[in-house]
Amino acid sequence: MRALVVQNVAIEGPGLLQPAMEKEGWQLDIRVMDQPGTHLPASLDGYGALVILGGPMNVYEEESYPYLRQVDQLIKEAIQKSLPVLGICLGGQLIAKALGAPVVRNPVPEIGWYKLRLTADGLKSPLFAGLPAEFFVFQWHGDTFALPPGVSHLAASEDCIN
């Protein structure tokens, strides 16, 4: 099993997600987009999943970060092929945008440690297996998004539902 991981900036890698996925037999093809010469594959042929990580840019900054257009196409391809797609922070916003949901400024920017609450789906998700229903995570974002139809809402903070 091979997963494409879009890492938007070198400083924001897959963290604990990498050993967890590798333990389950996934081979990660990590593309660090702010490294010279890095490009994304033209399609997801040969991949079984797509993971899009966070970054300081916004989904509406495609002029400054042209590869975001290709990420949009890869998300749409993954959905069409029924491949698992995981978006973290900016990645979640990019998925929402690709599925037609608006991405907007959150009324309250979250920068720092915030309590995250798992939803009913989050409590059942293997992604959060072994974690308590509430725990602190470091957040750094100013945008939020609506949930497109057919997605699972896994967690929320008090100031930012999505």
Rosetta silent file (secondary structure, phi, psi, omega in degrees, C-alpha in Angstrom):
SEQUENCE: MRALVVQNVAIEGPGLLQPAMEKEGWQLDIRVMDQPGTHLPASLDGYGALVILGGPMNVYEEESYPYLRQVDQLIKEAIQKSLPVLGICLGGQLIAKALGAPVVRNPVPEIGWYKLRLTADGLKSPLFAGLPAEFFVFQWHGDTFALPPGVSHLAASEDCIN
SCORE:     score description
SCORE:     0.000 S_00000001
   1 L     0.000  130.294 -178.638    0.000    0.000    0.000 S_00000001
   2 E  -122.266  135.545  178.361    1.372    3.346   -1.057 S_00000001
   3 E  -122.729  135.674  172.387    0.181    6.771    0.068 S_00000001
   4 E   -86.976  126.978  177.783    1.027   10.126   -1.460 S_00000001
   5 E  -114.972  117.975  176.521    1.743   12.689    1.252 S_00000001
   6 E   -92.737  107.723  177.666    1.687   16.346    0.220 S_00000001
   7 E  -102.279  109.790 -171.708    3.908   18.179    2.701 S_00000001
   8 L   -68.882  -35.216  178.221    3.474   21.873    1.967 S_00000001
   9 L  -140.213  149.177 -175.370    6.537   23.100    3.880 S_00000001
  10 L   -57.493  -34.682 -174.287    9.617   21.314    5.222 S_00000001
  11 L   -75.151  -14.180 -176.938    8.923   22.348    8.805 S_00000001
  12 L  -117.659   79.287 -177.726    5.440   20.728    8.894 S_00000001
  13 L   -89.034 -174.001 -176.353    5.951   17.007    8.313 S_00000001
  14 L   -73.116   -9.913  175.769    3.771   13.988    8.982 S_00000001
  15 L    53.829 -133.474 -177.268    4.929   13.677   12.594 S_00000001
  16 L   -71.214  -14.461  177.409    3.450   10.690   14.415 S_00000001
  17 H   -63.562  -36.911 -177.818    1.248    9.904   11.424 S_00000001
  18 H   -61.150  -55.987 -179.860    4.273    8.513    9.569 S_00000001
  19 H   -64.626  -31.899  178.653    5.254    5.732   12.004 S_00000001
  20 H   -65.181  -44.391  179.486    1.581    4.893   12.592 S_00000001
  21 H   -69.275  -41.386 -179.928    0.922    4.460    8.875 S_00000001
  22 H   -64.131  -36.006  177.249    4.185    2.622    8.287 S_00000001
  23 H   -61.219  -31.522  179.640    3.359    0.242   11.148 S_00000001
  24 L   -87.625    6.067  174.593    0.151   -0.618    9.282 S_00000001
  25 L    97.517    6.349  179.605    2.124   -1.417    6.117 S_00000001
  26 L   -80.772  138.674  167.916    1.855    1.872    4.221 S_00000001
  27 E   -99.127  125.631 -177.174    4.773    3.146    2.145 S_00000001
  28 E  -100.004  125.419  172.427    4.737    6.947    2.207 S_00000001
  29 E  -100.810   95.190 -173.965    5.766    8.954   -0.828 S_00000001
  30 E   -92.784  120.561  178.238    6.319   12.320    0.862 S_00000001
  31 E  -108.250  111.648 -178.197    6.575   15.306   -1.478 S_00000001
  32 E   -90.772  104.524 -165.941    7.954   18.388    0.315 S_00000001
  33 L   -72.912  -18.126  178.190    6.587   21.179   -1.858 S_00000001
  34 L   -94.448   11.949  175.983    8.877   24.018   -0.738 S_00000001
  35 L   -94.917  134.980 -179.172   11.996   22.058   -1.736 S_00000001
  36 L   -54.478  137.168  176.824   13.535   22.936   -5.129 S_00000001
  37 L    81.761   -2.041 -179.580   12.627   20.515   -7.902 S_00000001
  38 L   -77.677  136.292  176.008    9.750   18.898   -6.024 S_00000001
  39 L  -140.546  163.523  178.277    6.689   18.128   -8.083 S_00000001
  40 L   -96.270  152.734  175.885    3.501   16.143   -7.652 S_00000001
  41 L   -66.402  154.515 -179.561    2.615   13.087   -9.722 S_00000001
  42 L   -68.269  -25.500  179.459    0.252   13.675  -12.631 S_00000001
  43 L  -150.677  175.529  178.480   -2.205   11.168  -11.176 S_00000001
  44 L   -96.114   15.375  176.006   -2.768    8.879   -8.215 S_00000001
  45 L   -55.974  129.792 -179.479   -2.184    5.728  -10.270 S_00000001
  46 L    89.627   -2.769  178.257   -0.312    3.326   -8.017 S_00000001
  47 L  -108.852  149.093  178.152   -1.418    5.024   -4.792 S_00000001
  48 L  -109.010   -3.526 -179.457   -3.933    3.745   -2.272 S_00000001
  49 E  -164.412  160.315  177.262   -4.413    6.959   -0.282 S_00000001
  50 E  -130.291  129.840  176.854   -3.796   10.704   -0.291 S_00000001
  51 E  -124.197  128.805  177.182   -2.687   12.742    2.735 S_00000001
  52 E  -119.781  121.068 -177.030   -2.416   16.537    2.609 S_00000001
  53 L   -88.956 -177.302 -178.524   -0.644   18.221    5.516 S_00000001
  54 L   -83.630  177.508  178.273   -0.797   21.774    6.825 S_00000001
  55 L  -179.684  166.189 -176.098    1.096   24.880    5.840 S_00000001
  56 L   -77.337  -13.444 -178.657    1.156   28.647    6.280 S_00000001
  57 L   -80.288  170.415  177.995   -0.497   29.374    2.933 S_00000001
  58 L  -114.214  157.887 -176.599   -4.244   29.588    2.313 S_00000001
  59 L   -61.040  -25.381 -176.616   -6.335   27.665   -0.209 S_00000001
  60 L   -92.401   14.880  179.182   -7.056   30.879   -2.112 S_00000001
  61 L  -105.333   42.010 -177.735   -3.354   31.659   -2.704 S_00000001
  62 L   -66.040  -25.320  177.334   -3.008   29.605   -5.897 S_00000001
  63 L   -66.509  -40.238  179.550   -1.227   32.462   -7.692 S_00000001
  64 L   -81.037  -27.154 -177.966    1.607   32.341   -5.158 S_00000001
  65 L  -129.421   75.777 -173.289    1.499   28.532   -4.796 S_00000001
  66 L   -59.639  -25.816 -179.846    0.488   27.174   -8.225 S_00000001
  67 H   -63.186  -19.164  178.393    0.893   23.527   -7.138 S_00000001
  68 H   -60.597  -28.591  175.819   -2.269   23.980   -5.037 S_00000001
  69 H   -64.197  -39.988  178.946   -4.245   23.673   -8.283 S_00000001
  70 H   -70.873  -36.060  175.120   -2.747   20.226   -8.829 S_00000001
  71 H   -58.910  -42.172  177.206   -3.491   19.256   -5.229 S_00000001
  72 H   -56.502  -45.778 -179.701   -7.109   20.198   -5.986 S_00000001
  73 H   -66.347  -39.305  178.678   -7.107   17.853   -9.008 S_00000001
  74 H   -65.990  -38.039  176.805   -5.513   15.014   -7.003 S_00000001
  75 H   -62.305  -47.218  179.547   -8.155   15.370   -4.283 S_00000001
  76 H   -61.253  -39.808  177.007  -10.916   15.184   -6.886 S_00000001
  77 H   -63.931  -44.561  179.683   -9.263   12.128   -8.454 S_00000001
  78 H   -60.107  -42.887  179.068   -8.956   10.411   -5.056 S_00000001
  79 H   -63.265  -44.974 -179.830  -12.630   11.041   -4.332 S_00000001
  80 H   -60.745  -37.060 -178.984  -13.620    9.746   -7.775 S_00000001
  81 L   -87.230    1.779 -177.725  -11.545    6.588   -7.216 S_00000001
  82 L    59.266   36.452  174.988  -12.904    6.156   -3.645 S_00000001
  83 L   -85.334  147.113  174.114   -9.394    6.374   -2.178 S_00000001
  84 L   -62.859  137.531  178.523   -9.009    7.398    1.466 S_00000001
  85 E  -130.469  128.205  177.397   -8.135   11.100    1.775 S_00000001
  86 E  -123.508  126.325  176.533   -6.889   12.719    4.969 S_00000001
  87 E  -119.519  128.942  178.864   -6.412   16.457    5.275 S_00000001
  88 L  -112.322  123.747  179.416   -4.786   18.075    8.276 S_00000001
  89 L    56.482 -111.085  177.809   -5.332   21.826    8.761 S_00000001
  90 H   -53.205  -37.117  179.054   -4.636   23.318    5.313 S_00000001
  91 H   -60.076  -41.634  176.630   -5.197   19.804    3.927 S_00000001
  92 H   -64.697  -38.775  178.203   -8.725   19.734    5.348 S_00000001
  93 H   -65.744  -40.265  178.677   -9.391   23.157    3.875 S_00000001
  94 H   -64.945  -38.273  176.983   -8.125   22.015    0.462 S_00000001
  95 H   -64.155  -46.910  178.839  -10.421   18.969    0.577 S_00000001
  96 H   -57.170  -47.017 -179.982  -13.403   21.150    1.474 S_00000001
  97 H   -60.861  -45.338 -179.220  -12.589   23.533   -1.385 S_00000001
  98 H   -61.163  -29.053 -179.963  -12.145   20.680   -3.891 S_00000001
  99 L   -93.796    8.903  173.537  -15.582   19.386   -2.917 S_00000001
 100 L    90.026    7.260  179.577  -17.193   22.797   -3.379 S_00000001
 101 L   -88.942  144.879 -179.874  -17.443   23.904    0.252 S_00000001
 102 L   -71.184  145.405  172.787  -16.457   27.467    1.156 S_00000001
 103 E  -117.498  122.085 -174.048  -13.206   28.199    3.004 S_00000001
 104 E  -136.473  169.596  175.322  -13.393   31.466    4.957 S_00000001
 105 E   -65.027  135.199  174.020  -11.723   33.378    7.762 S_00000001
 106 E   -77.824  141.901  179.252  -12.558   31.952   11.167 S_00000001
 107 E   -55.248  -30.074 -179.030  -14.000   34.588   13.542 S_00000001
 108 E  -128.710  115.113  174.043  -11.185   33.775   15.995 S_00000001
 109 E   -63.477  142.996  176.256   -7.681   32.805   14.817 S_00000001
 110 E  -110.514  111.827  175.689   -6.322   29.851   16.769 S_00000001
 111 E  -135.067  108.645 -178.020   -2.627   30.135   17.548 S_00000001
 112 E   132.874 -162.266 -178.360   -1.466   28.125   20.519 S_00000001
 113 E   -89.658  126.080 -179.177   -2.685   25.184   22.566 S_00000001
 114 E  -133.442  148.253  177.615   -6.425   24.481   22.338 S_00000001
 115 E   -76.758  128.678  176.943   -8.624   21.706   23.619 S_00000001
 116 E  -105.509  132.459  178.071   -9.854   19.446   20.802 S_00000001
 117 E  -110.969  128.095  176.386  -13.055   17.463   21.314 S_00000001
 118 E   -76.847  140.656  174.189  -13.699   14.310   19.327 S_00000001
 119 L   -81.238  179.344  176.451  -17.131   13.963   17.763 S_00000001
 120 H   -58.793  -42.517  176.880  -19.058   10.681   17.837 S_00000001
 121 H   -66.170  -37.438  178.346  -17.401    9.768   14.512 S_00000001
 122 H   -63.557  -38.208  178.614  -14.031   10.832   15.889 S_00000001
 123 H   -65.081  -28.150 -179.965  -14.429    8.550   18.887 S_00000001
 124 H   -90.517  -13.448 -173.939  -15.017    5.616   16.502 S_00000001
 125 L   -74.414  134.629  175.217  -12.228    6.532   14.085 S_00000001
 126 H   -64.293  -18.843  178.117   -9.053    4.421   14.126 S_00000001
 127 H   -60.328  -32.976 -177.490   -7.195    7.696   13.538 S_00000001
 128 H  -110.866   16.958 -178.755   -7.808    8.642   17.193 S_00000001
 129 L   -54.724  131.349  177.505   -7.692    5.135   18.720 S_00000001
 130 L    86.385   -3.672  178.638   -6.387    5.243   22.276 S_00000001
 131 L   -95.932  152.818  176.919   -6.847    8.989   22.706 S_00000001
 132 L   -70.795  169.456 -179.148   -9.238   10.560   25.216 S_00000001
 133 L   -66.880  -26.639  176.701  -12.407   12.320   24.067 S_00000001
 134 E  -134.141  138.908  177.718  -10.747   15.693   24.766 S_00000001
 135 E  -160.090  159.562 -178.458   -7.069   16.615   24.565 S_00000001
 136 E   -88.490  138.579  175.193   -4.894   19.637   23.865 S_00000001
 137 E  -134.939  154.698  177.043   -3.308   20.187   20.450 S_00000001
 138 E   -85.264  125.977 -178.617   -1.231   22.995   19.023 S_00000001
 139 E  -116.216  147.730  173.727   -3.231   24.997   16.461 S_00000001
 140 E  -153.394   86.489  179.724   -2.071   27.679   14.048 S_00000001
 141 E  -157.730  156.235  177.218   -4.732   28.792   11.604 S_00000001
 142 E  -120.328   -6.093 -177.909   -7.025   31.668   10.765 S_00000001
 143 E  -108.632  162.779  172.389   -9.404   29.960    8.324 S_00000001
 144 E  -141.853  178.935 -176.399  -12.237   27.497    8.646 S_00000001
 145 E  -152.128  160.690  172.809  -14.485   25.701    6.184 S_00000001
 146 L   -85.172  154.913  177.246  -17.910   24.173    5.753 S_00000001
 147 L   -87.012  124.322  175.892  -18.183   20.405    5.637 S_00000001
 148 L   -71.246  159.506  178.870  -19.069   19.089    2.199 S_00000001
 149 L   -59.084  143.042  173.109  -21.700   16.346    1.978 S_00000001
 150 L    84.877    6.063  178.808  -20.547   12.812    2.730 S_00000001
 151 L  -101.610  161.519  178.332  -17.524   13.594    4.909 S_00000001
 152 L   -99.927  126.829  175.648  -16.917   12.589    8.510 S_00000001
 153 L   -89.754  116.110 -171.150  -16.510   15.349   11.083 S_00000001
 154 L  -101.137  -31.178 -174.462  -13.973   13.999   13.555 S_00000001
 155 E  -157.985  159.572  178.126  -13.048   16.800   15.942 S_00000001
 156 E  -151.884  156.878  169.731  -13.674   20.431   16.891 S_00000001
 157 E  -110.616  172.402 -178.155  -12.403   23.104   19.224 S_00000001
 158 L   -64.522  -36.260 -176.488  -14.537   25.653   21.052 S_00000001
 159 L   -94.500  -10.655 -177.757  -13.554   28.494   18.697 S_00000001
 160 L  -145.847  107.010 -176.587  -13.381   26.548   15.437 S_00000001
 161 L   -65.687  -41.125 -178.047  -15.875   23.819   14.581 S_00000001
 162 L  -118.638    0.000    0.000  -13.988   22.651   11.465 S_00000001
